[in-house]
Short mmCIF file of C-alpha atoms and ligand atoms in Angstrom, two decimals:
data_model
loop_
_atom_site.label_atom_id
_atom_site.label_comp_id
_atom_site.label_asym_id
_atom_site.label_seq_id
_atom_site.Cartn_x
_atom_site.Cartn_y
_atom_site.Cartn_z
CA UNK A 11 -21.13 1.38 10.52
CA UNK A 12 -20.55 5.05 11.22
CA UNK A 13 -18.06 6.74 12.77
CA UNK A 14 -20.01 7.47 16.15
CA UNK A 15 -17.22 8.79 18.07
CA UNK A 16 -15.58 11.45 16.12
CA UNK A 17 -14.30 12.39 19.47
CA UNK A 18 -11.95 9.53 20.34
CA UNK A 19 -8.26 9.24 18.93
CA UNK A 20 -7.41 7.19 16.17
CA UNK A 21 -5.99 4.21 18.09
CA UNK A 22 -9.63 3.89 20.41
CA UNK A 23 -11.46 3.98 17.13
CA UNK A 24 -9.32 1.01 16.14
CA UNK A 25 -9.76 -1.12 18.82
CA UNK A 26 -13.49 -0.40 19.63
CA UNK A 27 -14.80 0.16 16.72
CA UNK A 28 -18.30 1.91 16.55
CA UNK A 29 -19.98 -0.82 14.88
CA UNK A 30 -22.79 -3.80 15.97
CA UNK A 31 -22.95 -6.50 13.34
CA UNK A 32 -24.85 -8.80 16.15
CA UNK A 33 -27.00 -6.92 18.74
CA UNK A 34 -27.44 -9.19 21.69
CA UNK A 35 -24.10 -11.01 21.09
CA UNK A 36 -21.53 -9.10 22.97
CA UNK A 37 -18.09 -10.60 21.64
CA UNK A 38 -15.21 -8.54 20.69
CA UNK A 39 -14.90 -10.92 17.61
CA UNK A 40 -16.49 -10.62 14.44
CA UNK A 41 -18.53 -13.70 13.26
CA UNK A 42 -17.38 -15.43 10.01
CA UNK A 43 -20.54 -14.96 7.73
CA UNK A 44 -19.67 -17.81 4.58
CA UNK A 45 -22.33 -17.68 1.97
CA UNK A 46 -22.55 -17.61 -1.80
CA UNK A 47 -26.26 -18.03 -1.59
CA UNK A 48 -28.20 -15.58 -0.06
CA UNK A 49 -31.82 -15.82 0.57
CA UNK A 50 -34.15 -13.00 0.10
CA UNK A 51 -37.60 -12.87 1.98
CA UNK A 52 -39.61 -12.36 -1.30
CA UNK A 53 -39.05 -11.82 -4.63
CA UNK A 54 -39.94 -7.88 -4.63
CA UNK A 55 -37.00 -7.97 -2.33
CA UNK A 56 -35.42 -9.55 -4.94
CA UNK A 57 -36.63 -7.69 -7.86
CA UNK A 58 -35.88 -4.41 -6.48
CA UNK A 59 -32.29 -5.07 -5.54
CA UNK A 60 -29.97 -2.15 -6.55
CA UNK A 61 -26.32 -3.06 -6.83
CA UNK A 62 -25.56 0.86 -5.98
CA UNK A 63 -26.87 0.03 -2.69
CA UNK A 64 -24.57 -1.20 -0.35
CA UNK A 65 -26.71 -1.96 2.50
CA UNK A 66 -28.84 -4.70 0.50
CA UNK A 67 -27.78 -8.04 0.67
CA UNK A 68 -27.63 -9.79 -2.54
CA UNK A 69 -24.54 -12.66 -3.38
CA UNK A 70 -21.69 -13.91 -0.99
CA UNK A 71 -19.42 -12.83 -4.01
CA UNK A 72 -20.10 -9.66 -3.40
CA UNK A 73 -20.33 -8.54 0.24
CA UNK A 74 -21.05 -10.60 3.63
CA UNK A 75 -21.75 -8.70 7.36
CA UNK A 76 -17.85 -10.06 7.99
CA UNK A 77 -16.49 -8.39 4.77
CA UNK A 78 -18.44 -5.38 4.98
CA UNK A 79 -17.45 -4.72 8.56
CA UNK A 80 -13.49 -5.07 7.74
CA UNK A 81 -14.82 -2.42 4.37
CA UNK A 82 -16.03 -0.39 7.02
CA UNK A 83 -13.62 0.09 9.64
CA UNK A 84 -10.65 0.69 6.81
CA UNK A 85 -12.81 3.21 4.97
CA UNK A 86 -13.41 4.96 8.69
CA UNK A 87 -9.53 4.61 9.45
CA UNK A 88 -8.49 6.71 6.45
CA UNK A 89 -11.32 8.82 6.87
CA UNK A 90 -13.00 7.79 3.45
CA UNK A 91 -16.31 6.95 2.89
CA UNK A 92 -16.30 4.04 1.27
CA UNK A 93 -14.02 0.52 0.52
CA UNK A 94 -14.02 -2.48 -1.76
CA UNK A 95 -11.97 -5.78 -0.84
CA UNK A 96 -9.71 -7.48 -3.34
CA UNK A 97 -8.50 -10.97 -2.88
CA UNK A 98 -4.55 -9.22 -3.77
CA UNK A 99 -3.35 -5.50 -3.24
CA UNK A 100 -2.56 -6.07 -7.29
CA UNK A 101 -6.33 -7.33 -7.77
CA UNK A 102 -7.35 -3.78 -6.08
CA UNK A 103 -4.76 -2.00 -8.58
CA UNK A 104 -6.20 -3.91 -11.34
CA UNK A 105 -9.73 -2.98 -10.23
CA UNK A 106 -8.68 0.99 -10.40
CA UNK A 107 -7.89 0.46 -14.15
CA UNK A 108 -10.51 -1.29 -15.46
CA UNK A 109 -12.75 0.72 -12.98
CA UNK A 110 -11.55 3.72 -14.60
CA UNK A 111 -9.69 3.62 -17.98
CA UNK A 112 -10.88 2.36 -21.50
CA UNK A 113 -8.81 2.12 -24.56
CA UNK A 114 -8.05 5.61 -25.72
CA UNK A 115 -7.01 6.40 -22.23
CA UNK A 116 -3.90 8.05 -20.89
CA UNK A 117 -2.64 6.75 -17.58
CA UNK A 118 0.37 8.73 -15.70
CA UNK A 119 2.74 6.64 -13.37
CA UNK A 120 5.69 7.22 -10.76
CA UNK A 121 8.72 5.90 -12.23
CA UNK A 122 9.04 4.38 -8.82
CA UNK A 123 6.44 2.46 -9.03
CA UNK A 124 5.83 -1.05 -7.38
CA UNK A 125 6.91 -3.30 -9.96
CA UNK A 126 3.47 -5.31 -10.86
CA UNK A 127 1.77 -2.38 -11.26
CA UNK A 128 3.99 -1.12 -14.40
CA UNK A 129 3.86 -4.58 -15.90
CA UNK A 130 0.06 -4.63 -15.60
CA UNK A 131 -0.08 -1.11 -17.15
CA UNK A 132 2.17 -2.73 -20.19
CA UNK A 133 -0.39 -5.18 -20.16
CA UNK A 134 -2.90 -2.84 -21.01
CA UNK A 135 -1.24 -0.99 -23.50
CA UNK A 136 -0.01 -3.59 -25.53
CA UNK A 137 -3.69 -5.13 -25.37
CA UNK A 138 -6.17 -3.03 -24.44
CA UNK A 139 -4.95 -0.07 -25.99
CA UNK A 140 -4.60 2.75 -23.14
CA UNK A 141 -1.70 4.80 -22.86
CA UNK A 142 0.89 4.34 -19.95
CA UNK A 143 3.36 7.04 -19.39
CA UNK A 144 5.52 7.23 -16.27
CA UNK A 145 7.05 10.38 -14.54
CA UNK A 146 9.92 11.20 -12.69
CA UNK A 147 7.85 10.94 -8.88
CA UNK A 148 9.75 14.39 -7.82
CA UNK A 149 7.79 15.99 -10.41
CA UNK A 150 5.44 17.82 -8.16
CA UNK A 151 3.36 21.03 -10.30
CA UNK A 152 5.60 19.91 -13.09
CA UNK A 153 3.31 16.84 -13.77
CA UNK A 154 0.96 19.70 -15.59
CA UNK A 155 2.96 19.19 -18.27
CA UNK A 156 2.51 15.85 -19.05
CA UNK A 157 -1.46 15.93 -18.49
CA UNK A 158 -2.71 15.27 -22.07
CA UNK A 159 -6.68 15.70 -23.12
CA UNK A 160 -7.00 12.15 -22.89
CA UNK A 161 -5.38 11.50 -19.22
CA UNK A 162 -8.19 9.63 -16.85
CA UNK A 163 -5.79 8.35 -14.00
CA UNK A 164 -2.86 9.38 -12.42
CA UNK A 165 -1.28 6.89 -10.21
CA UNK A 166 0.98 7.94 -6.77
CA UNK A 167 2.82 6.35 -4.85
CA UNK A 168 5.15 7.85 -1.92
CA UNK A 169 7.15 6.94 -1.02
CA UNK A 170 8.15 4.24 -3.34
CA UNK A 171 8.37 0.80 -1.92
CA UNK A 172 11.83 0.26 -2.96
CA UNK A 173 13.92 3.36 -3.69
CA UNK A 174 11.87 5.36 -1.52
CA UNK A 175 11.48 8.97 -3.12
CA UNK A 176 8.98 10.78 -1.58
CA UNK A 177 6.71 12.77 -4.16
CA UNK A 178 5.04 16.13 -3.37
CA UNK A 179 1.52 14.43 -3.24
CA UNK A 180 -0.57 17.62 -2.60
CA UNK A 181 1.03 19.60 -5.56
CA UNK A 182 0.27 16.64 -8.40
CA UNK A 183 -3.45 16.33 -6.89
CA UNK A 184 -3.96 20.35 -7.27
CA UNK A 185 -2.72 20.22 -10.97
CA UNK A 186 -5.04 16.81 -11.17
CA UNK A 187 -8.47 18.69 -9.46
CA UNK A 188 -7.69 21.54 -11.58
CA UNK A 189 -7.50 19.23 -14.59
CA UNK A 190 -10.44 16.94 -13.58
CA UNK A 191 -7.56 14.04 -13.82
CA UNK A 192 -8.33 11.26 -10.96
CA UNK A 193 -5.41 10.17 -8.68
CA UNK A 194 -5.09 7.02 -7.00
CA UNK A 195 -2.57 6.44 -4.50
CA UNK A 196 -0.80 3.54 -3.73
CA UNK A 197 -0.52 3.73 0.33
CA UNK A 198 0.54 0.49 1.58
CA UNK A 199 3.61 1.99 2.74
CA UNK A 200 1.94 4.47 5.56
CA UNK A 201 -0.91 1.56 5.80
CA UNK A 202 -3.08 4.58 5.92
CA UNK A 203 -2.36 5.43 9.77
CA UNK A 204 0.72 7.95 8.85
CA UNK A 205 -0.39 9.41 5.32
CA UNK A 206 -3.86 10.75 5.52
CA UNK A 207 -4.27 10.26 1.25
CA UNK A 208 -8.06 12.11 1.72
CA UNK A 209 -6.72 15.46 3.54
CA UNK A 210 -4.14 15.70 0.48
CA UNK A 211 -6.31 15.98 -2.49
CA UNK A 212 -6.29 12.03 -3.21
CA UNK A 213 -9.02 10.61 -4.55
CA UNK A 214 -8.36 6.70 -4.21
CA UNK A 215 -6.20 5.05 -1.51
CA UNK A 216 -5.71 1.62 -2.13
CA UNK A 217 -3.65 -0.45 -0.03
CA UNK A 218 -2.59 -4.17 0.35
CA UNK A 219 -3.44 -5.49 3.36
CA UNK A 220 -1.72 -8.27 2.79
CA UNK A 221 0.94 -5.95 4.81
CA UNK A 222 0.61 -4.15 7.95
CA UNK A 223 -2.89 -4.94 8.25
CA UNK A 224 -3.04 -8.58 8.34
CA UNK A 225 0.62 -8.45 10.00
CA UNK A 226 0.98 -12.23 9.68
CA UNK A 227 2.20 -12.98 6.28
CA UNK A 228 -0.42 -15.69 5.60
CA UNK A 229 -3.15 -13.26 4.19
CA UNK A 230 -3.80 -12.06 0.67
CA UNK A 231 -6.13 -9.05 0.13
CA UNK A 232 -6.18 -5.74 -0.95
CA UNK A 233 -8.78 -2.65 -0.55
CA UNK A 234 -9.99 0.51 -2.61
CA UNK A 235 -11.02 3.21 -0.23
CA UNK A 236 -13.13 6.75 -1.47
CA UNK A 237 -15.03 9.46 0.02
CA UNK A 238 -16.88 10.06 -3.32
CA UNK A 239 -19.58 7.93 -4.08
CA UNK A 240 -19.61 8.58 -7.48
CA UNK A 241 -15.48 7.03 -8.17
CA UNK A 242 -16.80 4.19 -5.59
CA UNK A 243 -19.07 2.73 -7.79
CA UNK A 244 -17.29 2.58 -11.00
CA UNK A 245 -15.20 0.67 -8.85
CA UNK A 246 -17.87 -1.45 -7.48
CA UNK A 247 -19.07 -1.88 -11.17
CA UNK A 248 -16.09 -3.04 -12.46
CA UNK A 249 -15.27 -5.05 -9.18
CA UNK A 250 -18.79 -6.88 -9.67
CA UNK A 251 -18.42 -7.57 -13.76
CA UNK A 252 -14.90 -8.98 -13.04
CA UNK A 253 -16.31 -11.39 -10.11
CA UNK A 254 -14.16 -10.25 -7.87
CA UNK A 255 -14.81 -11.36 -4.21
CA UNK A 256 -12.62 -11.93 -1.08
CA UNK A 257 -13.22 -14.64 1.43
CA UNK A 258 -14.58 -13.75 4.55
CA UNK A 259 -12.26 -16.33 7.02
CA UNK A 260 -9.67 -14.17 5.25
CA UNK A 261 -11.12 -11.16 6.36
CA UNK A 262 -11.89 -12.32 9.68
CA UNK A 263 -8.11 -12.92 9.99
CA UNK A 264 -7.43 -9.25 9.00
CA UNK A 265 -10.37 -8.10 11.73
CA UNK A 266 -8.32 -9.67 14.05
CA UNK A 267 -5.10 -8.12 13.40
CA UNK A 268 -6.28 -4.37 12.79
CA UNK A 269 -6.74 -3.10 16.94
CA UNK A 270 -2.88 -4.33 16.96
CA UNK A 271 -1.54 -2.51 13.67
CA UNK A 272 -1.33 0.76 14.76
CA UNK A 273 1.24 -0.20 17.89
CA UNK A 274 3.02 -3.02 15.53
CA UNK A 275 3.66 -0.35 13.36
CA UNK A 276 5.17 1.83 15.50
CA UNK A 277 7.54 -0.91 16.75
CA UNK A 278 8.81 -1.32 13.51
CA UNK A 279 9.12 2.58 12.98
CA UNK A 280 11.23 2.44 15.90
CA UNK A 281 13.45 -0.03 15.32
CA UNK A 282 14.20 0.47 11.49
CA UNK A 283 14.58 3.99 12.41
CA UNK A 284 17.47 2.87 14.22
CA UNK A 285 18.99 0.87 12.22
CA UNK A 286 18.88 3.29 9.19
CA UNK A 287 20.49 5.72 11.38
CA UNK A 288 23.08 3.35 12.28
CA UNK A 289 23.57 1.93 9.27
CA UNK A 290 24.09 5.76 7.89
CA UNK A 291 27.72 5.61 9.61
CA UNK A 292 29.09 2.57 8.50
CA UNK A 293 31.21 2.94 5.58
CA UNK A 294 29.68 0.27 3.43
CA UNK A 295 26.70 1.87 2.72
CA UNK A 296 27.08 4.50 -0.04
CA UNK A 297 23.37 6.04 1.19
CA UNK A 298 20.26 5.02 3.13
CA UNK A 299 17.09 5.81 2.01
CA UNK A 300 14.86 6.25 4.58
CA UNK A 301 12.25 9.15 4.04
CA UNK A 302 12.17 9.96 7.78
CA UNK A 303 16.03 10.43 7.23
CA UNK A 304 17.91 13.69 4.86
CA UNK A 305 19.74 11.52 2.33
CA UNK A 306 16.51 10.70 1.06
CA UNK A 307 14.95 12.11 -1.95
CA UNK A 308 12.14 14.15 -0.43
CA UNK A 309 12.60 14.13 2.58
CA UNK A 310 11.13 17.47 3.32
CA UNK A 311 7.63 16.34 2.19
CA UNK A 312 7.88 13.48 3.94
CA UNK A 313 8.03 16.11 7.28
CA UNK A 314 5.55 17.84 6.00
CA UNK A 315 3.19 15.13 5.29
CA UNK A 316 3.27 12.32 7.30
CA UNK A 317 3.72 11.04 11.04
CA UNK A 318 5.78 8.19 11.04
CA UNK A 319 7.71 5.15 8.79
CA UNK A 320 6.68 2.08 9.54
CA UNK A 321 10.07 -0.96 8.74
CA UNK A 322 10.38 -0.55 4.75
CA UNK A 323 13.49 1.51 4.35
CA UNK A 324 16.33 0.72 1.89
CA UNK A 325 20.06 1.34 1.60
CA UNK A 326 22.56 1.50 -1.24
CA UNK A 327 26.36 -0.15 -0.76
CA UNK A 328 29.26 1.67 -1.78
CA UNK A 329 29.85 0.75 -5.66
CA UNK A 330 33.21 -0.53 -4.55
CA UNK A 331 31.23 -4.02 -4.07
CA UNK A 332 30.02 -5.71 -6.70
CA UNK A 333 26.16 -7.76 -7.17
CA UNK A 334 27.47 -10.83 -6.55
CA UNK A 335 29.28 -9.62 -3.28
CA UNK A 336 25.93 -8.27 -2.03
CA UNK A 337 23.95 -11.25 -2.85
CA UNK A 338 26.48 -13.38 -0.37
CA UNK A 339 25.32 -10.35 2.15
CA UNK A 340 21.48 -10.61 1.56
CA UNK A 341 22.08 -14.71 1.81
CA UNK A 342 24.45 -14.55 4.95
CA UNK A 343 21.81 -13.00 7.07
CA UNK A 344 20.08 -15.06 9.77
CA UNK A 345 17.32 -12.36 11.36
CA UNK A 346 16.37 -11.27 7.55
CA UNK A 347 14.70 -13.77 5.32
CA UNK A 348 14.66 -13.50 1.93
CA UNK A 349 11.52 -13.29 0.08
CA UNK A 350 8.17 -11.21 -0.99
CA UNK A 351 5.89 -8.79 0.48
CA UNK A 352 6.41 -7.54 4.12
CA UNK A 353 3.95 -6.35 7.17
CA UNK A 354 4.90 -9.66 9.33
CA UNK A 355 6.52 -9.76 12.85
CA UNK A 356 9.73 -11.50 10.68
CA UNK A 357 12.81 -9.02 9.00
CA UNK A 358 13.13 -9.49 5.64
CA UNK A 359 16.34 -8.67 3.17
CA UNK A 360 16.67 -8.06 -0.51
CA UNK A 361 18.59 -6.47 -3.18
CA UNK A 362 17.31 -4.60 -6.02
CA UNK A 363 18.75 -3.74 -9.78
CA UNK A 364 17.13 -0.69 -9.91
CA UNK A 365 18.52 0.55 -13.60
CA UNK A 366 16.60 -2.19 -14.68
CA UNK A 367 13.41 -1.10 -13.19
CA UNK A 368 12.49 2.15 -14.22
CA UNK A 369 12.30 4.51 -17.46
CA UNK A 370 11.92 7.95 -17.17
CA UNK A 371 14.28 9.04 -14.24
CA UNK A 372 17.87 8.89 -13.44
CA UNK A 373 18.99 6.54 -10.71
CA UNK A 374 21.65 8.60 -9.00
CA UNK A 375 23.73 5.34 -7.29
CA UNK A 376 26.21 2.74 -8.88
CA UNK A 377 26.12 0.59 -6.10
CA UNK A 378 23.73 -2.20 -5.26
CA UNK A 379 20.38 -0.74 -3.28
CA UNK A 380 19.02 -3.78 -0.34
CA UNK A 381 15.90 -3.28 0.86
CA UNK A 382 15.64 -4.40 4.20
CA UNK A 383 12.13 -4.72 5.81
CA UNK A 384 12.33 -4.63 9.98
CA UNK A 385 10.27 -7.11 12.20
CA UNK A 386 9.25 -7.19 15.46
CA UNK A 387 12.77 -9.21 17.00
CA UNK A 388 15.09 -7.49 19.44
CA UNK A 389 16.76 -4.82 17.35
CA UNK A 390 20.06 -5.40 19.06
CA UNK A 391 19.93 -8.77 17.54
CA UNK A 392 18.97 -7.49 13.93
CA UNK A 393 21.96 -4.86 14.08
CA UNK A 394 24.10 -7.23 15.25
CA UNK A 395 23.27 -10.02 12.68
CA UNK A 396 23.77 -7.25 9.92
CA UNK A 397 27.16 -6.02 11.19
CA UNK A 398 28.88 -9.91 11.11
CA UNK A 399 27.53 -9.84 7.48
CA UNK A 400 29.32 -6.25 7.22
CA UNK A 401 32.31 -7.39 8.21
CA UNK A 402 32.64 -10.22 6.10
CA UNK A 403 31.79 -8.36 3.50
CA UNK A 404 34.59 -5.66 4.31
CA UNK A 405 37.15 -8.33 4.82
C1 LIG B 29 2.69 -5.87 -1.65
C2 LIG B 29 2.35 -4.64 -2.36
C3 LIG B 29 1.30 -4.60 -3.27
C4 LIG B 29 0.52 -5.83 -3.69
O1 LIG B 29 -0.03 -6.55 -2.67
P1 LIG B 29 -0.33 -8.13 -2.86
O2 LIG B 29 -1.39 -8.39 -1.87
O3 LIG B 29 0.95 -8.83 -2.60
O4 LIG B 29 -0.82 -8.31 -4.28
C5 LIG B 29 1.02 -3.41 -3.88
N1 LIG B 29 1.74 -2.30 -3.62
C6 LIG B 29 2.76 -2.30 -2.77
C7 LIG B 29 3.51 -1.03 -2.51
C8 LIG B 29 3.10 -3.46 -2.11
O5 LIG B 29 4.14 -3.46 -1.27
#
């Protein structure tokens, strides 16, 4: 597909996408293309396959018309160039490494980091022997310092999925250009529609669709996104010698939810916009950490830099209560579920030790930091459900 209507907003683009996998067959729907075989016409067609070339047909593994068109329209709605599909948004982080670093290799990393990426950089550099250093994610220019001769990747993140610091993206990718240091962002917070990674000097966005963009919480996937062809197909080299594929019923399922993301999304901006802002006056809560609000560490990039919050935000109790105390909060919700992941129409609650989960920066708070993640149910309701469990906690 291209992009054959520059012209229209964002949102059109979404819902009528440009592209024709069926001429003839005029259905909104995309058809669910299953194959492992493929059959080729001759065997020149065979023999002069190029895996470079993503318009050739070769192994379901690889690409089908129903996995290519959901590549397609999530490259065009972060205005890259190109996407892979990864059966997890960790499979597309692990697909960045071993797309990119070797042993010898320095990697740099937000201290705020989503959890399974750290462990899988450990991973590495206990076994595969790459470096993995992590910096404090309000570095901004300062990260210059910490580029070494060996640095291949730096990894961003903003704001973090949990404690919610928003890094100066455009100043670490000027130090990283100038360096010749590649940057990968993790954007599954913005889902792409309110951080544009490509017009800040990014030069991978990856993102779990498992989120926002399936918005169901019964998909798995995750996608690598480029506008240079060059970083695309060390992906797609890697992505290939690792036999990584994605189903395409799973990707039909994600076709389906994508013309609805964009006004999901802002639904849950709304509402957890709200609710932060309420939650801001109650005396329980020691801070919130929402990047669209002040209290949270950078804040003013945030302003700068993107158009809107989506319903991740977190807050941090007042130290007075202890772990336990907040557990019997997180557990005497009945709107907010506790569990993984997040992107689904249901509200989801859970608290966080963050000492224990980073390295290299200082965690400001003493008190216990919930993450709450806001769904799509009156908001009324949700405010209301957290206030009983505010007062009992207060009494
Ligand atoms: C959920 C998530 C991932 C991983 O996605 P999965 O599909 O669950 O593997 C990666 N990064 C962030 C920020 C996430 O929230």
């Amino acid at each position: 597909m291209t992009q054959k209507t520059p012209k229209h907003g964002l949102q059109t683009r979404i819902v009528q996408p440009a592209d024709q996998l069926t001429p003839g067959f005029e259905s909104f729907s995309v058809p669910v293309a299953r194959a492992s075989t493929v059959v080729f016409p001759d065997l020149a067609a065979m023999r002069t396959l190029d895996w470079r070339n993503d318009a050739q047909w070769r192994y379901g593994l690889h690409a089908t018309p129903t996995s290519i068109t959901l590549a397609q329209r999530l490259a065009a709605l972060e205005g890259g160039n190109h996407a892979l599909l990864q059966p997890s948004g960790l499979s597309s982080i692990s697909n960045v490494y071993f797309g990119l670093v070797k042993s010898g290799d320095d990697v740099l990393i937000p201290d705020n980091v989503y959890s399974p990426n750290r462990d899988h950089a450990e991973w590495l550099a206990k076994d595969f022997g790459i470096s993995a250093r992590y910096y404090d994610p309000l570095i901004g220019a300062g990260i210059a310092d910490l580029i070494q001769p060996n640095t291949k990747l730096i990894w961003l993140e903003a704001p973090g999925s949990v404690t919610m610091e928003v890094s100066d993206i455009p100043a670490i990718t000027a130090v990283a250009r100038a360096r010749g240091v590649i940057t990968a962002i993790d954007n599954t917070w913005s889902a792409g529609l309110t951080f544009r990674p490509f017009d800040h000097g990014v030069d991978i966005s990856m993102q779990a669709l498992t989120k926002y963009q399936s918005g169901g919480s019964d998909v798995l996937m995750g996608a690598t996104i480029t506008v240079d062809r060059d970083l695309h197909l060390k992906l797609k080299l890697a992505r290939m010698r690792m036999g990584i594929g994605v189903s395409s019923d799973d990707c039909s399922l994600i076709l389906r939810s994508l013309p609805s993301m964009k006004v999901r999304f802002e639904q849950h901006d709304k509402s957890a916009l709200e609710l932060a802002k309420w939650l801001k006056t109650r005396r329980e809560i020691a801070a919130v950490l929402h990047p669209a609000l002040p209290d949270c560490p950078g804040h003013a990039f945030y302003k700068r830099d993107f158009t809107g919050a989506g319903g991740l935000f977190s807050v941090v109790f007042n130290e007075r209560y202890t772990p336990v105390q907040i557990d019997t909060f997180c557990e005497s919700l009945e709107l907010f579920s506790l569990g993984w992941s997040w992107g689904g129409a249901q509200s989801l609650a859970m608290p966080y030790n963050v000492a224990s989960m980073r390295t290299e920066s200082q965690w400001p708070h003493r008190g216990t930091l919930v993450r709450f993640y806001v769904g799509l149910e009156d908001e009324a309701d949700l405010r209301a459900d957290i206030e009983r469990c505010l007062a009992a906690l207060a009494a």
